[in-house]
Amino acid sequence: MGEEMKEMNAGREVTILESAVEVFGHQAQMDMAIEEMSELTKALLKYRRGNDFSEKALANIREEMADVSIMLNQLELIFGDYTEEEIGKLERLEELVRRETERRIMAESCERCAGMSFGEAIEKAKSGRKIAREGWNGKGQYVELAKSIVYVSPEGKLVNANHNAIGNMAFAFVGTSGTQMGWLASQADMLADDWYVV
């Protein structure tokens, strides 16, 4: 490209893609597309497993995305324009998003209605929600999962309340008198089906 970077416009891009298909051939570019898509898959899986949010990891994913995009453009030259199919897929995705949004709204609405079992309510609390029972007399009472618990020892030291089996967390009961750490459900609570999400 010489000493100066040439501007990458649409016309030049098409010329490069057409030349690649012509020079390397359909079969080779189809194989290359498979390889590049595999590389993107591996990059995404590595990102998910390692929780690596570094710029290097993100740059690697963007690079693999670019490779796949270039190969998809070449596949379009080989197999033809797919605009009609893409529009159909986008319309289907739009419908799926609409349905899922409605489902979530309905689910949230149902959660606020009494009718969950104790097991269902505990799962909600473990996911970060506040739970309560219709059968409780006090107003504003609820249970939530407390994390990163610390207390002051008799010696005045801060102690991280960590446990090998459950980690640093415990259910807390919040009521009119304050917060009770280490809440234990009664038999009535465990057998009740009037739990709901606050």
Short mmCIF file of C-alpha atoms in Angstrom, two decimals:
data_model
loop_
_atom_site.label_atom_id
_atom_site.label_comp_id
_atom_site.label_asym_id
_atom_site.label_seq_id
_atom_site.Cartn_x
_atom_site.Cartn_y
_atom_site.Cartn_z
CA MET A 1 0.00 0.00 0.00
CA GLY A 2 3.06 2.27 -0.08
CA GLU A 3 4.11 4.64 2.68
CA GLU A 4 0.65 6.04 3.27
CA MET A 5 -2.40 4.04 4.32
CA LYS A 6 -4.99 4.02 1.56
CA GLU A 7 -8.54 4.88 2.47
CA MET A 8 -10.69 1.77 2.81
CA ASN A 9 -13.87 2.62 0.91
CA ALA A 10 -16.69 0.32 -0.20
CA GLY A 11 -15.37 0.02 -3.74
CA ARG A 12 -11.88 -0.96 -2.64
CA GLU A 13 -13.29 -3.45 -0.15
CA VAL A 14 -15.33 -5.22 -2.85
CA THR A 15 -12.30 -5.35 -5.13
CA ILE A 16 -10.20 -6.99 -2.43
CA LEU A 17 -12.91 -9.53 -1.60
CA GLU A 18 -13.54 -10.41 -5.24
CA SER A 19 -9.80 -10.82 -5.84
CA ALA A 20 -9.46 -13.12 -2.84
CA VAL A 21 -12.28 -15.38 -4.04
CA GLU A 22 -10.89 -15.45 -7.57
CA VAL A 23 -7.26 -16.09 -6.58
CA PHE A 24 -7.77 -18.61 -3.78
CA GLY A 25 -10.98 -20.24 -5.05
CA HIS A 26 -14.36 -21.09 -3.55
CA GLN A 27 -13.31 -24.22 -1.69
CA ALA A 28 -10.30 -22.61 -0.03
CA GLN A 29 -12.29 -19.59 1.12
CA MET A 30 -15.10 -21.75 2.45
CA ASP A 31 -12.51 -23.70 4.47
CA MET A 32 -11.00 -20.42 5.65
CA ALA A 33 -14.44 -19.20 6.75
CA ILE A 34 -14.87 -22.35 8.83
CA GLU A 35 -11.43 -21.84 10.38
CA GLU A 36 -12.05 -18.18 11.22
CA MET A 37 -15.44 -18.92 12.77
CA SER A 38 -13.77 -21.60 14.86
CA GLU A 39 -11.17 -19.10 16.03
CA LEU A 40 -13.89 -16.66 17.09
CA THR A 41 -15.68 -19.46 18.95
CA LYS A 42 -12.50 -20.32 20.84
CA ALA A 43 -11.85 -16.67 21.69
CA LEU A 44 -15.37 -16.25 23.08
CA LEU A 45 -15.16 -19.48 25.10
CA LYS A 46 -11.81 -18.42 26.54
CA TYR A 47 -13.29 -15.05 27.45
CA ARG A 48 -16.23 -16.70 29.22
CA ARG A 49 -14.14 -19.22 31.12
CA GLY A 50 -11.45 -16.83 32.28
CA ASN A 51 -13.57 -13.73 32.93
CA ASP A 52 -10.71 -11.82 31.33
CA PHE A 53 -11.91 -8.27 30.70
CA SER A 54 -8.48 -6.92 29.78
CA GLU A 55 -8.07 -4.80 26.66
CA LYS A 56 -5.88 -7.54 25.19
CA ALA A 57 -8.68 -10.10 25.50
CA LEU A 58 -11.26 -7.71 24.06
CA ALA A 59 -8.94 -6.76 21.21
CA ASN A 60 -8.46 -10.45 20.40
CA ILE A 61 -12.21 -10.96 20.13
CA ARG A 62 -12.60 -7.89 17.91
CA GLU A 63 -9.81 -9.18 15.66
CA GLU A 64 -11.52 -12.56 15.31
CA MET A 65 -14.83 -10.79 14.62
CA ALA A 66 -13.15 -8.84 11.82
CA ASP A 67 -11.78 -12.05 10.30
CA VAL A 68 -15.22 -13.65 10.38
CA SER A 69 -16.85 -10.55 8.92
CA ILE A 70 -14.40 -10.56 6.00
CA MET A 71 -15.03 -14.24 5.34
CA LEU A 72 -18.82 -13.75 5.50
CA ASN A 73 -18.50 -11.05 2.85
CA GLN A 74 -16.60 -13.49 0.66
CA LEU A 75 -19.24 -16.16 1.23
CA GLU A 76 -21.81 -13.63 0.06
CA LEU A 77 -19.88 -13.32 -3.21
CA ILE A 78 -19.83 -17.12 -3.53
CA PHE A 79 -23.41 -17.93 -2.56
CA GLY A 80 -25.24 -14.69 -3.36
CA ASP A 81 -26.88 -11.81 -1.53
CA TYR A 82 -28.68 -12.82 1.67
CA THR A 83 -30.43 -9.54 2.48
CA GLU A 84 -33.89 -11.09 2.20
CA GLU A 85 -32.96 -13.91 4.56
CA GLU A 86 -31.34 -11.47 6.97
CA ILE A 87 -34.46 -9.30 7.09
CA GLY A 88 -36.52 -12.40 7.86
CA LYS A 89 -34.16 -13.37 10.67
CA LEU A 90 -34.21 -9.86 12.11
CA GLU A 91 -38.01 -9.81 12.10
CA ARG A 92 -38.01 -13.17 13.87
CA LEU A 93 -35.51 -11.85 16.43
CA GLU A 94 -37.69 -8.79 16.97
CA GLU A 95 -40.66 -11.06 17.71
CA LEU A 96 -38.59 -13.20 20.09
CA VAL A 97 -37.45 -10.07 21.96
CA ARG A 98 -41.06 -8.87 22.22
CA ARG A 99 -42.26 -12.21 23.59
CA GLU A 100 -39.40 -12.46 26.10
CA THR A 101 -40.04 -8.91 27.29
CA GLU A 102 -43.70 -9.71 27.83
CA ARG A 103 -42.79 -12.96 29.60
CA ARG A 104 -40.47 -11.16 32.00
CA ILE A 105 -43.06 -8.51 32.76
CA MET A 106 -45.62 -11.22 33.49
CA ALA A 107 -43.15 -13.20 35.60
CA GLU A 108 -42.28 -10.12 37.67
CA SER A 109 -45.97 -9.41 38.13
CA CYS A 110 -46.62 -13.00 39.25
CA GLU A 111 -43.71 -12.91 41.67
CA ARG A 112 -45.37 -10.06 43.53
CA CYS A 113 -48.46 -12.20 44.02
CA ALA A 114 -48.48 -14.70 46.88
CA GLY A 115 -48.29 -18.31 45.82
CA MET A 116 -44.66 -19.44 45.85
CA SER A 117 -43.44 -22.37 47.90
CA PHE A 118 -40.63 -22.00 50.42
CA GLY A 119 -38.15 -23.64 48.03
CA GLU A 120 -39.09 -21.30 45.20
CA ALA A 121 -38.82 -18.28 47.49
CA ILE A 122 -35.37 -19.31 48.74
CA GLU A 123 -34.13 -19.59 45.14
CA LYS A 124 -35.38 -16.05 44.53
CA ALA A 125 -33.55 -14.83 47.62
CA LYS A 126 -30.36 -16.58 46.50
CA SER A 127 -30.60 -14.71 43.20
CA GLY A 128 -30.70 -11.37 45.03
CA ARG A 129 -34.42 -10.79 45.57
CA LYS A 130 -36.22 -9.90 48.81
CA ILE A 131 -38.90 -12.38 49.87
CA ALA A 132 -41.80 -12.30 52.35
CA ARG A 133 -44.96 -14.15 53.34
CA GLU A 134 -48.56 -13.02 53.18
CA GLY A 135 -49.06 -14.80 56.49
CA TRP A 136 -46.69 -12.58 58.42
CA ASN A 137 -48.40 -10.00 60.62
CA GLY A 138 -45.78 -7.27 60.64
CA LYS A 139 -45.64 -4.78 57.79
CA GLY A 140 -42.50 -4.26 55.77
CA GLN A 141 -40.94 -7.54 56.88
CA TYR A 142 -38.81 -9.51 54.47
CA VAL A 143 -35.87 -11.89 54.16
CA GLU A 144 -32.79 -11.28 52.03
CA LEU A 145 -29.42 -12.93 51.51
CA ALA A 146 -26.67 -10.94 53.22
CA LYS A 147 -23.12 -11.19 51.89
CA SER A 148 -19.65 -9.97 52.89
CA ILE A 149 -20.59 -10.23 56.57
CA VAL A 150 -18.17 -8.72 59.07
CA TYR A 151 -18.45 -8.42 62.86
CA VAL A 152 -16.39 -6.96 65.70
CA SER A 153 -14.85 -9.53 68.06
CA PRO A 154 -14.63 -8.99 71.85
CA GLU A 155 -11.03 -7.93 71.22
CA GLY A 156 -12.24 -5.20 68.92
CA LYS A 157 -11.04 -6.86 65.73
CA LEU A 158 -13.00 -7.00 62.49
CA VAL A 159 -13.73 -10.64 61.62
CA ASN A 160 -14.68 -11.84 58.16
CA ALA A 161 -17.55 -14.27 58.79
CA ASN A 162 -16.45 -16.84 56.24
CA HIS A 163 -17.47 -20.51 56.38
CA ASN A 164 -16.06 -23.37 54.33
CA ALA A 165 -19.49 -24.76 53.45
CA ILE A 166 -21.54 -21.62 52.78
CA GLY A 167 -18.96 -18.89 52.25
CA ASN A 168 -19.52 -15.42 53.65
CA MET A 169 -23.29 -15.17 53.50
CA ALA A 170 -26.42 -15.75 55.57
CA PHE A 171 -30.13 -15.04 55.38
CA ALA A 172 -31.15 -11.88 57.18
CA PHE A 173 -34.64 -11.10 58.49
CA VAL A 174 -35.55 -7.42 58.24
CA GLY A 175 -38.48 -6.38 60.40
CA THR A 176 -39.93 -3.57 62.44
CA SER A 177 -37.30 -4.05 65.17
CA GLY A 178 -34.35 -4.09 62.81
CA THR A 179 -32.26 -6.74 61.09
CA GLN A 180 -31.74 -10.25 62.47
CA MET A 181 -28.73 -12.00 60.95
CA GLY A 182 -28.81 -15.77 60.56
CA TRP A 183 -32.58 -16.05 60.08
CA LEU A 184 -34.01 -19.54 60.61
CA ALA A 185 -37.34 -20.41 59.02
CA SER A 186 -40.05 -21.92 61.18
CA GLN A 187 -41.96 -25.07 60.25
CA ALA A 188 -44.88 -22.85 59.24
CA ASP A 189 -42.60 -20.81 56.97
CA MET A 190 -41.15 -23.92 55.31
CA LEU A 191 -44.56 -25.47 54.65
CA ALA A 192 -46.28 -22.28 53.51
CA ASP A 193 -47.23 -21.53 49.89
CA ASP A 194 -47.85 -17.82 50.35
CA TRP A 195 -44.33 -16.55 49.67
CA TYR A 196 -43.81 -13.68 47.26
CA VAL A 197 -41.05 -11.39 46.01
CA VAL A 198 -41.06 -7.94 47.63
#
